[in-house]
mmCIF file of C-alpha atoms in Angstrom:
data_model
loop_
_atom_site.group_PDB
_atom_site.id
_atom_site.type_symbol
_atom_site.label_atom_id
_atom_site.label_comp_id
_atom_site.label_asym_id
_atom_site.label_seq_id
_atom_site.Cartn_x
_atom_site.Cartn_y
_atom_site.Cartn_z
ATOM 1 C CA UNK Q 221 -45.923 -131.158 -24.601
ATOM 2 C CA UNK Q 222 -43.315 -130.343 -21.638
ATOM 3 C CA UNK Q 223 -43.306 -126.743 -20.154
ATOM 4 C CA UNK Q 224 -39.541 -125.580 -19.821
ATOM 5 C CA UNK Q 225 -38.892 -124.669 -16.183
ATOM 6 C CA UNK Q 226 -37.627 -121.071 -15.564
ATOM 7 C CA UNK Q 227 -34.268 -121.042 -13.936
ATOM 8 C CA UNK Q 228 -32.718 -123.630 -15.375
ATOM 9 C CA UNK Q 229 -30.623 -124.281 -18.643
ATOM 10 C CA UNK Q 230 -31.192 -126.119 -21.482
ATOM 11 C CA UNK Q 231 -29.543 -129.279 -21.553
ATOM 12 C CA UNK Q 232 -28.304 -130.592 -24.784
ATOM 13 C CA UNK Q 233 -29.373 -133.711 -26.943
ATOM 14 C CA UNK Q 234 -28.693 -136.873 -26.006
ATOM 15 C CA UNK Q 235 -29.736 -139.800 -27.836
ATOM 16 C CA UNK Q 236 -31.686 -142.735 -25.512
ATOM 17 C CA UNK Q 237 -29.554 -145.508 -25.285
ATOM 18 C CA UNK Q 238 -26.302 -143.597 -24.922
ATOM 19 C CA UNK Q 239 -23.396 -144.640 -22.686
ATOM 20 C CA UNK Q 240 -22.201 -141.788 -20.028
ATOM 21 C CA UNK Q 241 -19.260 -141.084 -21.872
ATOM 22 C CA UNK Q 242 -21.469 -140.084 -25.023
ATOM 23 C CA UNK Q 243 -23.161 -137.676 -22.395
ATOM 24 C CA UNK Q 244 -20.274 -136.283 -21.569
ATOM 25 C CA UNK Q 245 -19.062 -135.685 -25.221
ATOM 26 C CA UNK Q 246 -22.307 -134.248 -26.210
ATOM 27 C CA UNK Q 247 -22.404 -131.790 -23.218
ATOM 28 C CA UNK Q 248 -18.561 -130.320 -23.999
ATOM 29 C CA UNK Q 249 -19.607 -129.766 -27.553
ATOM 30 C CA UNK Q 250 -22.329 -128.020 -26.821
ATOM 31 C CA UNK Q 251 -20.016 -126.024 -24.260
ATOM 32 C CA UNK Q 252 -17.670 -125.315 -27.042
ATOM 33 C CA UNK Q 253 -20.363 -123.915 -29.598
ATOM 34 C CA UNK Q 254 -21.571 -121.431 -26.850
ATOM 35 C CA UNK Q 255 -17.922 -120.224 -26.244
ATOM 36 C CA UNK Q 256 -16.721 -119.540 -29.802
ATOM 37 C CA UNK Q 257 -20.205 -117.662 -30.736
ATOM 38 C CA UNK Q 258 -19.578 -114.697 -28.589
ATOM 39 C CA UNK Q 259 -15.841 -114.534 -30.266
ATOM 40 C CA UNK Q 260 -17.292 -115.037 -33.469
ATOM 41 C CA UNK Q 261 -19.431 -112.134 -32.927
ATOM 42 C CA UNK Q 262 -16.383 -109.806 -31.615
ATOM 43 C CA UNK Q 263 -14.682 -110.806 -34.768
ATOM 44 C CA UNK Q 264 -17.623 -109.425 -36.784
ATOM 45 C CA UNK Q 265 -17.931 -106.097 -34.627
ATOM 46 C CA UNK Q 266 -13.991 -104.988 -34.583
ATOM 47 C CA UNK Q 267 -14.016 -103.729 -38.499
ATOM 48 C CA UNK Q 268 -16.986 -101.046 -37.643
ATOM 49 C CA UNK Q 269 -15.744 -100.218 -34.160
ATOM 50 C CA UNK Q 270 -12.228 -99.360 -35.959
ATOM 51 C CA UNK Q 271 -13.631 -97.764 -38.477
ATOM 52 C CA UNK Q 272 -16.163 -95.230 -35.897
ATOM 53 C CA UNK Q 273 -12.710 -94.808 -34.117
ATOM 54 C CA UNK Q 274 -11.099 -93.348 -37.396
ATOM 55 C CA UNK Q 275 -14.179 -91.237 -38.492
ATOM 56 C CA UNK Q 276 -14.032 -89.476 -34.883
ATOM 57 C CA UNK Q 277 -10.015 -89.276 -35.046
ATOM 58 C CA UNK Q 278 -10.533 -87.552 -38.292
ATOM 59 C CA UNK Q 279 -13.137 -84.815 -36.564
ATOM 60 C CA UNK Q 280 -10.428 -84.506 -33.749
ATOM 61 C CA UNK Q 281 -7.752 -83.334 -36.093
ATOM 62 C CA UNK Q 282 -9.901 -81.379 -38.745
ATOM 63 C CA UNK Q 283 -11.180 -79.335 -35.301
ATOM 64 C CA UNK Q 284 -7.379 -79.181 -34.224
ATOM 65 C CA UNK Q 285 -6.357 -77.837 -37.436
ATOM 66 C CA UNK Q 286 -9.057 -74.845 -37.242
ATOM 67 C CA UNK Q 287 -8.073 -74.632 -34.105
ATOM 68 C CA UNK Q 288 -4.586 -73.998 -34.827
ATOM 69 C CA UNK Q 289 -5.550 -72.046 -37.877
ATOM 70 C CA UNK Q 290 -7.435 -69.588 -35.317
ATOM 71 C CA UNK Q 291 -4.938 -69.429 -33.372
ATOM 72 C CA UNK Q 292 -2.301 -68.507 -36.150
ATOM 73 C CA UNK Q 293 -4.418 -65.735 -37.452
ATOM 74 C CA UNK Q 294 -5.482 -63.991 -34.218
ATOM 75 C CA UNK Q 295 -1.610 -64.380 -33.113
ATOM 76 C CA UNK Q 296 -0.426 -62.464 -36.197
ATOM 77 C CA UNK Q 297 -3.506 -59.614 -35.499
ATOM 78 C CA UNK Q 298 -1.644 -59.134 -32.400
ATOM 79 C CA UNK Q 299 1.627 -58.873 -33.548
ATOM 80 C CA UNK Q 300 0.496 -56.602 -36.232
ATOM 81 C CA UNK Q 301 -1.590 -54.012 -33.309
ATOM 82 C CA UNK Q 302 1.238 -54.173 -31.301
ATOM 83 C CA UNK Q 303 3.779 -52.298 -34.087
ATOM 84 C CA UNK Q 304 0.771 -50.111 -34.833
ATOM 85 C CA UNK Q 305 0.989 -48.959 -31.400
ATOM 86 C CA UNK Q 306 4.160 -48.927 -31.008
ATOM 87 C CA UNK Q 307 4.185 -46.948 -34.369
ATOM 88 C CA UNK Q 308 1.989 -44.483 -32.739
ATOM 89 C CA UNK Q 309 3.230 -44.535 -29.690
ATOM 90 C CA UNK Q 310 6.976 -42.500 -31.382
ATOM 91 C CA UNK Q 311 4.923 -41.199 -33.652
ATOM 92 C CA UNK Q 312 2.910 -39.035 -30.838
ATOM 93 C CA UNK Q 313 6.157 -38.549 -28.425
ATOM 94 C CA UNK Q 314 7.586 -36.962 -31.773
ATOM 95 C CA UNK Q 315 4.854 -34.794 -32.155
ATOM 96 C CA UNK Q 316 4.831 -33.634 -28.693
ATOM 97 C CA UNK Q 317 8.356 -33.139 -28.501
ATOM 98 C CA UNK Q 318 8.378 -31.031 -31.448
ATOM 99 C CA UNK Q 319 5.678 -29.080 -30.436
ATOM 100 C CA UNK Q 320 7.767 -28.245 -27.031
ATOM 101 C CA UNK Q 321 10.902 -27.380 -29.244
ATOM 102 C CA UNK Q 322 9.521 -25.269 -31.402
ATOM 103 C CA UNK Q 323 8.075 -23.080 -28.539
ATOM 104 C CA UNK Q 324 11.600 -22.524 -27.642
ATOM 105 C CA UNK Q 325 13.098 -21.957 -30.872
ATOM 106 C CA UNK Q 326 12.884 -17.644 -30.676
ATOM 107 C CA UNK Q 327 15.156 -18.320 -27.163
ATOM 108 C CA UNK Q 328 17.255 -20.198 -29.141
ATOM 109 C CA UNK Q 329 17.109 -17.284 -32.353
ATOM 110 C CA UNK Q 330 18.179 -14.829 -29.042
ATOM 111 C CA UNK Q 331 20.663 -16.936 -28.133
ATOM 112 C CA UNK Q 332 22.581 -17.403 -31.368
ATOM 113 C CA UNK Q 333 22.422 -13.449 -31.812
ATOM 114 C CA UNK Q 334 23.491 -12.849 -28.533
ATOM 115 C CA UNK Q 335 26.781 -15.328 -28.732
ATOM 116 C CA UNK Q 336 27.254 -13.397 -33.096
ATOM 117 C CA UNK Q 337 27.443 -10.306 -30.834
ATOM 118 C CA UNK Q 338 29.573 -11.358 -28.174
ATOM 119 C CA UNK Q 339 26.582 -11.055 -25.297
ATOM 120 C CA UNK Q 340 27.038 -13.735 -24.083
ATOM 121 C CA UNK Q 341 29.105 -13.804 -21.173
ATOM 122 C CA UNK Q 342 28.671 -14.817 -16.887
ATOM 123 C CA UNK Q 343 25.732 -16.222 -15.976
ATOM 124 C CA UNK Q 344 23.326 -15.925 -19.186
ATOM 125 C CA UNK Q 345 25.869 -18.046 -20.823
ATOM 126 C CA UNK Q 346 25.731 -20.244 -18.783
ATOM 127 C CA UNK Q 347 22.216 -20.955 -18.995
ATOM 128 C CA UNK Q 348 22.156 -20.638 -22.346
ATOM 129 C CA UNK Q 349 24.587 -23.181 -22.835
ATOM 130 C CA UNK Q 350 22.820 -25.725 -20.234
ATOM 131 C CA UNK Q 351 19.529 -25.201 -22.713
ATOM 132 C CA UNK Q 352 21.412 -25.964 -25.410
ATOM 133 C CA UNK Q 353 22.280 -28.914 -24.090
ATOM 134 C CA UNK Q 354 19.202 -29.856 -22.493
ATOM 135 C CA UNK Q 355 17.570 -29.395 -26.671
ATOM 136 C CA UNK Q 356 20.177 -31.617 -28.134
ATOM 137 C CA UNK Q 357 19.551 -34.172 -25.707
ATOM 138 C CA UNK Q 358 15.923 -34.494 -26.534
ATOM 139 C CA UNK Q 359 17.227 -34.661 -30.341
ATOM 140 C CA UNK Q 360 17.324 -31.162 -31.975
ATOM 141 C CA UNK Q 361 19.558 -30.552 -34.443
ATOM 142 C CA UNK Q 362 20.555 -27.434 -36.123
ATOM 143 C CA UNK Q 363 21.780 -27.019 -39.921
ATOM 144 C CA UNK Q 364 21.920 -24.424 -42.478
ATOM 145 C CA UNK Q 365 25.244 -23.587 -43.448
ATOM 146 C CA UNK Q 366 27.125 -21.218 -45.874
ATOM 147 C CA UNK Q 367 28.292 -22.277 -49.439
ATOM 148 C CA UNK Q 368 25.719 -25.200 -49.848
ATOM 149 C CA UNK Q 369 23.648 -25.872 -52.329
ATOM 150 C CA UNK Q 370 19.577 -24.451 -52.245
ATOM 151 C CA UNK Q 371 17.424 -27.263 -51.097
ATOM 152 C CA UNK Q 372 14.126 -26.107 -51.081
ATOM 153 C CA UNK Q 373 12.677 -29.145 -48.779
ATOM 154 C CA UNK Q 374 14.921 -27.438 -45.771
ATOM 155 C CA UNK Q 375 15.792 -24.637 -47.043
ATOM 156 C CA UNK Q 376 13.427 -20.878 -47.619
ATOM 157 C CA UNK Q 377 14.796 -18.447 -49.697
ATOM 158 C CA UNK Q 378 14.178 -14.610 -47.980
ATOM 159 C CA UNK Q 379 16.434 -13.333 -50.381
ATOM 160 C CA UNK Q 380 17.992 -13.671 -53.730
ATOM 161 C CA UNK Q 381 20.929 -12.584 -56.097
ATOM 162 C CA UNK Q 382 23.610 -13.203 -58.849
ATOM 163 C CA UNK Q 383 26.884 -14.166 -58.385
ATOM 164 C CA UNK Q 384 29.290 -14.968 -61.135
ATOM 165 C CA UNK Q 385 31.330 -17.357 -58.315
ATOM 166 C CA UNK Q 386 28.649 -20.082 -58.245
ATOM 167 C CA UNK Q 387 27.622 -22.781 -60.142
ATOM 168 C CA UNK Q 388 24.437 -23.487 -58.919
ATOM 169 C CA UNK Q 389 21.489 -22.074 -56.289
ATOM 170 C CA UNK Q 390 23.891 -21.768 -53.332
ATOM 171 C CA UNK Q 391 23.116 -20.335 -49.581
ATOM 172 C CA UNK Q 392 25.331 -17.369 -48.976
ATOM 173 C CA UNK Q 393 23.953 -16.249 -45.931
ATOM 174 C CA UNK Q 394 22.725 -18.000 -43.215
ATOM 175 C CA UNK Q 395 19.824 -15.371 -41.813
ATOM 176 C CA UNK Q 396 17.879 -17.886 -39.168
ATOM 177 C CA UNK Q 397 19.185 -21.970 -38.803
ATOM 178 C CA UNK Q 398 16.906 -24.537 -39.759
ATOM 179 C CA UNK Q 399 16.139 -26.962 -36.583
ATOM 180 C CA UNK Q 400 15.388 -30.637 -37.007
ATOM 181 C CA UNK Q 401 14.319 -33.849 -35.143
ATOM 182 C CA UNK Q 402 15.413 -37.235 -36.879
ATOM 183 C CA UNK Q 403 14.475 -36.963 -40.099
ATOM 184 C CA UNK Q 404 11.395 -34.280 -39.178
ATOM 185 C CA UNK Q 405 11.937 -30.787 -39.881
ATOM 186 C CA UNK Q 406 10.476 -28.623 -37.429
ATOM 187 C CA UNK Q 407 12.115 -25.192 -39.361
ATOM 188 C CA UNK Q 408 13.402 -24.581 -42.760
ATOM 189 C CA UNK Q 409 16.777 -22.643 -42.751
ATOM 190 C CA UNK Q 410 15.760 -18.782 -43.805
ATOM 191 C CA UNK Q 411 18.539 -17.847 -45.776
ATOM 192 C CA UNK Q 412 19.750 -15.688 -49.244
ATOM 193 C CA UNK Q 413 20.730 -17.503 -51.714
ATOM 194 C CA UNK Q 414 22.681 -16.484 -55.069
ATOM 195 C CA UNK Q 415 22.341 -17.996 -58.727
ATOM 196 C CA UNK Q 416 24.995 -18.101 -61.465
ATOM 197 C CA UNK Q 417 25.186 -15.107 -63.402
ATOM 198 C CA UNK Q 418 22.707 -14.948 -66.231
ATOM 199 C CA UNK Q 419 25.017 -15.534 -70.054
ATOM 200 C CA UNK Q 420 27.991 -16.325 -67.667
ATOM 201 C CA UNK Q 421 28.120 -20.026 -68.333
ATOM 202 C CA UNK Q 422 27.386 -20.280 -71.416
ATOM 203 C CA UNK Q 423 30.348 -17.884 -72.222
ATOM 204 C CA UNK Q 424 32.844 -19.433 -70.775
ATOM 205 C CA UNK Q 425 31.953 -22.609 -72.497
ATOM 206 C CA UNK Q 426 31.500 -20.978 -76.087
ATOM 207 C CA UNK Q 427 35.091 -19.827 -75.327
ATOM 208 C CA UNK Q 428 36.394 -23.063 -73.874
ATOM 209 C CA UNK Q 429 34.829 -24.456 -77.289
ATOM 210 C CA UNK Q 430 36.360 -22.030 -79.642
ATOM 211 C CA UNK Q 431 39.604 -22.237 -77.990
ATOM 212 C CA UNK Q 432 39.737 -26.424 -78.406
ATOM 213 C CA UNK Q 433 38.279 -25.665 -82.377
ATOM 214 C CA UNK Q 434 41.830 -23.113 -82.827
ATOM 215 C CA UNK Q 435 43.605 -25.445 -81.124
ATOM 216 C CA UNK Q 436 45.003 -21.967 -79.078
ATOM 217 C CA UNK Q 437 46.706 -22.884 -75.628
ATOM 218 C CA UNK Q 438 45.068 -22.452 -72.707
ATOM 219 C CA UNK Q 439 45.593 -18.852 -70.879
ATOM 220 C CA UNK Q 440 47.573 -18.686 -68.044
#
């Protein structure tokens, strides 16, 4: 029994007897077999390597699309805070400015009396007319006028009567202008209004019916 010596390769098989060129051929194929078993194991390796490389490309883009999911929703949360501020933001600048406008609404009361009475005149109206100015800038607007119709959203009745001239609710006297900012009213228009005539309607109709019935001509 031979001990191998450390160190040193194992030579391959060679039958006694054999010529040096059978040597040779023995040592190459043994050469051979030791270089196409390391390829042969490569071979058998690539299908699991690809297939770890696809299990960990499929993490990557499941964690990209949370990612991106995230991303989506906390983007629209922002969008959506900054209207609500912004929302808020008019909302209190409206407030404030109405607060400030209707402080100054009884100077503006003296001021319309004062121009109905022919007051206003040097330097009051002048000052007057540079607050009136200053107001409309900051958007107050003033309505309320004569002849049309009741609207009890803008509008508060102080006093009321018939008139046989009308046709429906109507303002017929304008006794303090309603003030507003945008669509915000900061003061309903105090006026007196006037409704048709009780049974004066109805009249002329009956007659305007009886007359069509006769066939009579119109009068006048």
């Amino acid at each position: 029994m031979t001990e191998e010596t450390p160190g040193f390769e194992e030579k391959p098989d060679v039958p006694s007897g054999a010529t040096p060129d059978d040597a040779a051929e023995a040592v190459e194929n043994s050469a051979q077999e030791d270089a196409t078993a390391p390829a042969g194991d490569a071979s058998n390796r690539k299908p699991a390597s690809d297939a770890g490389l696809t299990a960990q490309l499929d993490q990557v883009r499941s964690a990209l699309d949370e990612r991106t999911a995230d991303l989506q929703r906390l983007q629209a949360e922002y969008q959506n805070y900054r209207r609500r501020v912004e929302r808020d933001r008019v909302t209190v600048k409206e407030i404030a400015v109405a607060s400030l406008l209707s402080e100054l609404l009884p100077v503006l009361d003296d001021v319309g009396r004062a121009r109905d009475h022919g007051e206003l005149v040097g330097g009051f109206k002048s000052v007057a007319e540079s607050l009136e100015t200053v107001v409309a800038k900051m958007g107050l607007q003033q309505f309320g006028k004569e002849g049309e119709p009741f609207d009890p959203t803008i509008h508060e009745a102080l006093m009321h009567s018939y008139a046989p001239d009308v046709t429906e609710t109507t303002c017929v006297a304008i006794l303090q202008p309603g003030y507003r900012i945008g669509e915000r009213t900061i003061r309903p228009a105090r006026v007196a209004v006037a409704e048709p005539q009780p049974g004066a309607a109805p009249a002329k109709d009956e007659k305007k019916s009886a007359d069509e019935e006769s066939g009579a001509p119109d009068e006048g």
